[in-house]
PDB file of C-alpha atoms in Angstrom:
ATOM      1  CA  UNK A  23       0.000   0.000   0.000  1.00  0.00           C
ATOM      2  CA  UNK A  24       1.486   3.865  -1.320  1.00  0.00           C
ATOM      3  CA  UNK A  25       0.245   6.458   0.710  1.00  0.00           C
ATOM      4  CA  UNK A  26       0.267  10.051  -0.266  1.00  0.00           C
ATOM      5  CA  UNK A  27       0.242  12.788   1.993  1.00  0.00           C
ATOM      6  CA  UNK A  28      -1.759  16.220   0.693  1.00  0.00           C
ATOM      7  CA  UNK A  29      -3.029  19.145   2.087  1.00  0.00           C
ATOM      8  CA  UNK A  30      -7.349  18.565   2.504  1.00  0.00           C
ATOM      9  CA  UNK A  31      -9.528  19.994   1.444  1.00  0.00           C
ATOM     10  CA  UNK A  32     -13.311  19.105   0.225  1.00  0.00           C
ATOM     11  CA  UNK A  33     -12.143  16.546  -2.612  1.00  0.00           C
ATOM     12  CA  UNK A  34     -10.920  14.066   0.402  1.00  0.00           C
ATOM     13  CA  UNK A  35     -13.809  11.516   2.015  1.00  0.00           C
ATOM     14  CA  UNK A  36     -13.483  11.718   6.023  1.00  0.00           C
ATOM     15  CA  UNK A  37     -16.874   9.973   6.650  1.00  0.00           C
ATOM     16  CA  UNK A  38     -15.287   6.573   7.190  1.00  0.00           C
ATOM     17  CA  UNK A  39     -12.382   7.381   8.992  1.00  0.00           C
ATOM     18  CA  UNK A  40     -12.485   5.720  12.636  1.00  0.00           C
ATOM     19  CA  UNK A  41      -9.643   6.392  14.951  1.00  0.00           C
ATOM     20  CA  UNK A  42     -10.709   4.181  17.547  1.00  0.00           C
ATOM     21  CA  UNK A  43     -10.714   7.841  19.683  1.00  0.00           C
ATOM     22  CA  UNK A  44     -13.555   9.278  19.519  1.00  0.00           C
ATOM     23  CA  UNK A  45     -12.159  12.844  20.140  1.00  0.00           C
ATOM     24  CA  UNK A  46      -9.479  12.513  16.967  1.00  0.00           C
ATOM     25  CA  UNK A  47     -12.469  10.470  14.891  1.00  0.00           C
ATOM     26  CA  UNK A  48     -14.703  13.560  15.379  1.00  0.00           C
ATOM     27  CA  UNK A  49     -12.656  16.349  14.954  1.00  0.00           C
ATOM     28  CA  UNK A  50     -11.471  15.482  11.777  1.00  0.00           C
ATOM     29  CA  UNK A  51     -15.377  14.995  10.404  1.00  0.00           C
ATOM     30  CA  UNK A  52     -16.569  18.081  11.920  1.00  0.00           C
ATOM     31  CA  UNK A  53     -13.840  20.654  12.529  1.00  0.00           C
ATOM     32  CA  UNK A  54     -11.191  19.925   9.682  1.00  0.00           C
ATOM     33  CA  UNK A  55     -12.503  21.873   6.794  1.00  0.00           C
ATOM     34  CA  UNK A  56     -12.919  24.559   9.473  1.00  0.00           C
ATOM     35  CA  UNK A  57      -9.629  24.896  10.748  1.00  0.00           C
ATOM     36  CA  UNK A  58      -8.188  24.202   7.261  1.00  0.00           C
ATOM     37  CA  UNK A  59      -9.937  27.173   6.123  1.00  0.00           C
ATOM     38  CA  UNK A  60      -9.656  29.872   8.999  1.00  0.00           C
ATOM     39  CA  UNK A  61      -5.824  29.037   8.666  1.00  0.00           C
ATOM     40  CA  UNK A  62      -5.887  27.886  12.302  1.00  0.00           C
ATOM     41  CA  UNK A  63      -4.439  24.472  11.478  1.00  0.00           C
ATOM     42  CA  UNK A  64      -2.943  23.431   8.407  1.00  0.00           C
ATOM     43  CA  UNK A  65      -4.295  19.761   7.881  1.00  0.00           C
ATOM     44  CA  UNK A  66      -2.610  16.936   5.992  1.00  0.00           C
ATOM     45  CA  UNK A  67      -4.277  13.817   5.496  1.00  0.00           C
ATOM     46  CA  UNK A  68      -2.557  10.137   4.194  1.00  0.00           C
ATOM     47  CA  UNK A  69      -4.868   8.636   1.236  1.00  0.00           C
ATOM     48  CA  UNK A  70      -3.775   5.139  -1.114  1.00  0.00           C
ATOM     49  CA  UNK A  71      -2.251   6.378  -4.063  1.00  0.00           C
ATOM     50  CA  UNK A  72      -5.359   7.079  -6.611  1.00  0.00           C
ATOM     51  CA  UNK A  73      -7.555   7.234  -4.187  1.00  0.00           C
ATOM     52  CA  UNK A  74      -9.750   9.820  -1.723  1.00  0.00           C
ATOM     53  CA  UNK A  75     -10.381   7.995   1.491  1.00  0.00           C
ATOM     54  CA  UNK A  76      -8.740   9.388   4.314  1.00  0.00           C
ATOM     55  CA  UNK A  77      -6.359   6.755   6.339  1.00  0.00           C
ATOM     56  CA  UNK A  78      -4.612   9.115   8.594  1.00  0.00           C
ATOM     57  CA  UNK A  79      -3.999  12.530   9.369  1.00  0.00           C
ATOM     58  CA  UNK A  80      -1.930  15.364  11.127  1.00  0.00           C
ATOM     59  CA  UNK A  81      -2.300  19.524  11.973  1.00  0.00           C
ATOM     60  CA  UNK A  82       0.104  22.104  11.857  1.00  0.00           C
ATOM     61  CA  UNK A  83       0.241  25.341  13.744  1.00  0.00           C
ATOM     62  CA  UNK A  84       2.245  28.292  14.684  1.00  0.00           C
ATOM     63  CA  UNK A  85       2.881  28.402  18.428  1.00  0.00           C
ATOM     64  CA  UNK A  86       4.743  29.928  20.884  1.00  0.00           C
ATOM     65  CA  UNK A  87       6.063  28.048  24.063  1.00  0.00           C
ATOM     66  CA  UNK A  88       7.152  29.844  27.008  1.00  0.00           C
ATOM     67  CA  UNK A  89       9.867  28.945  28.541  1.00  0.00           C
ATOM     68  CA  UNK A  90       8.625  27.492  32.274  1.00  0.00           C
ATOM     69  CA  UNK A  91       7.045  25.026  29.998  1.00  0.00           C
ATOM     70  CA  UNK A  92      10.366  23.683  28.718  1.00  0.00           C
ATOM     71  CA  UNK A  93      12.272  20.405  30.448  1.00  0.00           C
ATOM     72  CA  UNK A  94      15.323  21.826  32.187  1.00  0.00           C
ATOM     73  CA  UNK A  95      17.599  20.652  29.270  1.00  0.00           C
ATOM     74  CA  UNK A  96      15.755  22.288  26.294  1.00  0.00           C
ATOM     75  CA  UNK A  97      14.762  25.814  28.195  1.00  0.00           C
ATOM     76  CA  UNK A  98      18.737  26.868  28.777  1.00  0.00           C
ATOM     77  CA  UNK A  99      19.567  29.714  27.270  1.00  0.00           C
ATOM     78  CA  UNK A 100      16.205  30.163  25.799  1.00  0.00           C
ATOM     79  CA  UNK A 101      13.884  33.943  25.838  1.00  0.00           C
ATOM     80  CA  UNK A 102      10.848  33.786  27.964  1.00  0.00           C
ATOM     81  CA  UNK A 103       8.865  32.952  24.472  1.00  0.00           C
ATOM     82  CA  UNK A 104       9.884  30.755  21.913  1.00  0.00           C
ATOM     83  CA  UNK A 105       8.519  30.203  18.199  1.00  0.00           C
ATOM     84  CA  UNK A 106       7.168  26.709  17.855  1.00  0.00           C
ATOM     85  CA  UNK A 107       4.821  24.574  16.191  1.00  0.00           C
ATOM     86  CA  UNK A 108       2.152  23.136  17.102  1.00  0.00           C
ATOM     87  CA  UNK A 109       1.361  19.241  16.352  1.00  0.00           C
ATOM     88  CA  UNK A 110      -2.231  19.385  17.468  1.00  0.00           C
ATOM     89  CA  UNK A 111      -3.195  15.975  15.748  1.00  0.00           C
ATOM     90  CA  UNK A 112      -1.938  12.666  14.749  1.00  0.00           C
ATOM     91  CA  UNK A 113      -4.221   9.963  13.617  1.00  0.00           C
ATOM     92  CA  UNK A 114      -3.959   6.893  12.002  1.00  0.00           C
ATOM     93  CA  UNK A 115      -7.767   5.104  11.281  1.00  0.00           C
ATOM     94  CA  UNK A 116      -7.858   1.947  13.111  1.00  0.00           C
ATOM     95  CA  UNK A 117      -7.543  -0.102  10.413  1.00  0.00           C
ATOM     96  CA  UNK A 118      -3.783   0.890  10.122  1.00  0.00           C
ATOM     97  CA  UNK A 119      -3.309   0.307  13.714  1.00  0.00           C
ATOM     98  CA  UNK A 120      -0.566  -2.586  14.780  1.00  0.00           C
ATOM     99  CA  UNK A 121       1.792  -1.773  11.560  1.00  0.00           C
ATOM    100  CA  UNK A 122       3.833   0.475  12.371  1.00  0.00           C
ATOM    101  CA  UNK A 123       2.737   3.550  10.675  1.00  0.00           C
ATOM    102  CA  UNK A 124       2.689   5.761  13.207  1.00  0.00           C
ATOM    103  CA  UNK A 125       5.990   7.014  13.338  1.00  0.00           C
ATOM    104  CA  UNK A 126       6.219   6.896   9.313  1.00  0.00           C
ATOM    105  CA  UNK A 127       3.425   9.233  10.040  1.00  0.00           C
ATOM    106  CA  UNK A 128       4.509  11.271  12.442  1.00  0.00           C
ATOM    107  CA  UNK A 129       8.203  11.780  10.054  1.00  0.00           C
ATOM    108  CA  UNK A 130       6.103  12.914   7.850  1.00  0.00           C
ATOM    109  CA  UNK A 131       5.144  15.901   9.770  1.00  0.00           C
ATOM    110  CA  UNK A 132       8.331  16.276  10.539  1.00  0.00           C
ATOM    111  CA  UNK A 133       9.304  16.880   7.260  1.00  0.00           C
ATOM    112  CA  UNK A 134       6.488  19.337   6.559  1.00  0.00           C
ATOM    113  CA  UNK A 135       7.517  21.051   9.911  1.00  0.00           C
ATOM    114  CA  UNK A 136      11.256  21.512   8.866  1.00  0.00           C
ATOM    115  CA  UNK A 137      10.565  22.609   5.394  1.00  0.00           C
ATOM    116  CA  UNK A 138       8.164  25.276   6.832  1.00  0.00           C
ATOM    117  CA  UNK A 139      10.716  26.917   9.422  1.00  0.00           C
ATOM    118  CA  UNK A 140      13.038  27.367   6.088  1.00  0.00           C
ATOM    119  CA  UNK A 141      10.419  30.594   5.557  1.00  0.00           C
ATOM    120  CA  UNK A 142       9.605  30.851   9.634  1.00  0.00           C
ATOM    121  CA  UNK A 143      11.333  30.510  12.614  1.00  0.00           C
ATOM    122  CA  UNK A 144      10.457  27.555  15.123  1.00  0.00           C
ATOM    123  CA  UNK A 145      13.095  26.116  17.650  1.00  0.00           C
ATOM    124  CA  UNK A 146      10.479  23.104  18.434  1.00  0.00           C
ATOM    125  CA  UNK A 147       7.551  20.874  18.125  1.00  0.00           C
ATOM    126  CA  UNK A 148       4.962  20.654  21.002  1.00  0.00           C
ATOM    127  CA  UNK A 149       2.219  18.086  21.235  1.00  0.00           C
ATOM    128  CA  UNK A 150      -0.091  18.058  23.414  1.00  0.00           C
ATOM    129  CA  UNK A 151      -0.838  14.204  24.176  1.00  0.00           C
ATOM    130  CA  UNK A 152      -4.451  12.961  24.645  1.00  0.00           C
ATOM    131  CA  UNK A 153      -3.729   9.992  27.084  1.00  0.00           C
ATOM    132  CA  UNK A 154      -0.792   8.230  28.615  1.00  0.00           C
ATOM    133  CA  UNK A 155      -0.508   5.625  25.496  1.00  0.00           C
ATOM    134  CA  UNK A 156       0.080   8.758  23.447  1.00  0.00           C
ATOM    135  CA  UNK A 157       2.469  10.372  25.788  1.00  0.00           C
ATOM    136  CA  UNK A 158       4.499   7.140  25.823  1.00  0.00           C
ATOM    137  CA  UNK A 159       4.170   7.108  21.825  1.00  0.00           C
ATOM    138  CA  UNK A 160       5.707  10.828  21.553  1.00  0.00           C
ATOM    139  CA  UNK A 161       8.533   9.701  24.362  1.00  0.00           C
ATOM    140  CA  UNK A 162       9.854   6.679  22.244  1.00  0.00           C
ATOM    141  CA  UNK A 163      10.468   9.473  19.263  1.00  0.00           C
ATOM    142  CA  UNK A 164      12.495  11.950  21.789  1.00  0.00           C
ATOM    143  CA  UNK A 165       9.720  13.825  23.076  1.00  0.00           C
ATOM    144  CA  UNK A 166      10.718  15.324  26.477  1.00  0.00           C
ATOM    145  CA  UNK A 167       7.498  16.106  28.987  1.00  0.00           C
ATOM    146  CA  UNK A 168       6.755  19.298  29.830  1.00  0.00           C
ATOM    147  CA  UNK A 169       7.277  20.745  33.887  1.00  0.00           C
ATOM    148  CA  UNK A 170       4.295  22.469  33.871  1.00  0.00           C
ATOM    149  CA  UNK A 171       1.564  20.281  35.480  1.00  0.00           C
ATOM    150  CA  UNK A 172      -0.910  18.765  35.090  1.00  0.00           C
ATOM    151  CA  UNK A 173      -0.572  18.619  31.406  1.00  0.00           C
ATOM    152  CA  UNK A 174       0.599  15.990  29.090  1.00  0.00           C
ATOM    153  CA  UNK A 175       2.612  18.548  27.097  1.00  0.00           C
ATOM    154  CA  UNK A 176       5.872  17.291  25.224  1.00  0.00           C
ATOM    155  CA  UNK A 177       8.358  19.188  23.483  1.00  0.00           C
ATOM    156  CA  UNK A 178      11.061  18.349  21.074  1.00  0.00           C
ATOM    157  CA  UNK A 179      14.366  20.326  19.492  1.00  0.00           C
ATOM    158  CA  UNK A 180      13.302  20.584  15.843  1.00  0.00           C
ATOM    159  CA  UNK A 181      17.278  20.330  15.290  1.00  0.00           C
ATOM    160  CA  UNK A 182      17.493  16.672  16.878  1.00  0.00           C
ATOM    161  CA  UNK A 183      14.558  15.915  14.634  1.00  0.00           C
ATOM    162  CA  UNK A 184      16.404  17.221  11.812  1.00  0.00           C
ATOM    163  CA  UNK A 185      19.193  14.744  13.017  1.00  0.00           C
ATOM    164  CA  UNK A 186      16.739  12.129  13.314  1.00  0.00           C
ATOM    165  CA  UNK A 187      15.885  12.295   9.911  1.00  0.00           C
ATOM    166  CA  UNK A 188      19.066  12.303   9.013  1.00  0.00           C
ATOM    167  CA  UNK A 189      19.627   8.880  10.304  1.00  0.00           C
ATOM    168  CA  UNK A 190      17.219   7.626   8.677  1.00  0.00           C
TER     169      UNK A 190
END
């Protein structure tokens, strides 16, 4: 199976998508064309080659993290406010689960991510994970929690991710 990875918008089919979360199910139905067209998230979505069902998807966002929210190691040196972006959604539909696609997916955003900061600053990548299964998900890829409780906010160096993807 080829996936391709494309910017939505109202030529993509989101109906059956089922992320086995009904928070990340329902958003995209009913708040992704929204958000894709107030410019508040820039969605991507994963469809089979040829074809307009929607397997997975993933937001973009400017942000800004201060820096009380930073682990120790990351906020040294750093202003009081740092450019950022904002990973506000990773979903694979349930029928992907068990395959390992999730961090193919979530390299992909990388990529989008570091190509974007070559037009606008960002030092990281926050995500805000939904449960602990998530939070562990983020920690396996580098992902360092944030201090500030009781959130499950992680943040990661965009320049180990572009090492990262160097590796690869």
């Amino acid at each position: 199976m080829v996936f391709v990875c494309s910017t939505y918008d109202e030529r993509f089919t989101v109906e059956a998508f089922d992320r086995g979360q009904p928070t990340l199910t329902a958003w995209l139905t009913r708040h992704a064309a929204t958000a894709q067209a107030k410019r508040t998230a820039r969605v991507f979505v994963w469809t089979e080659e040829g074809r307009s069902v929607v397997l997975a998807y993933f937001t973009l966002s400017a942000h800004e993290i201060v820096e009380a929210d930073l682990p120790r190691r990351l906020a040294r040196g750093m202003p009081e406010r740092i450019p950022a972006v904002l990973l506000g959604k990773l979903a694979l539909d349930s029928r992907l689960h068990r395959r390992g696609l999730g961090g193919h997916l979530l390299f992909d955003a990388y990529h989008r991510v570091l190509a974007a900061t070559h037009t606008v600053a960002a030092r990281y990548l926050v995500v805000d994970a939904i449960e602990d299964d998530a939070a562990r998900f983020y920690e396996h890829y580098g992902f360092l929690l944030s201090p500030t409780e009781p959130s499950l906010r992680m943040v990661r160096n965009l320049g180990d991710i572009q090492a990262d993807i160097a590796l690869r």
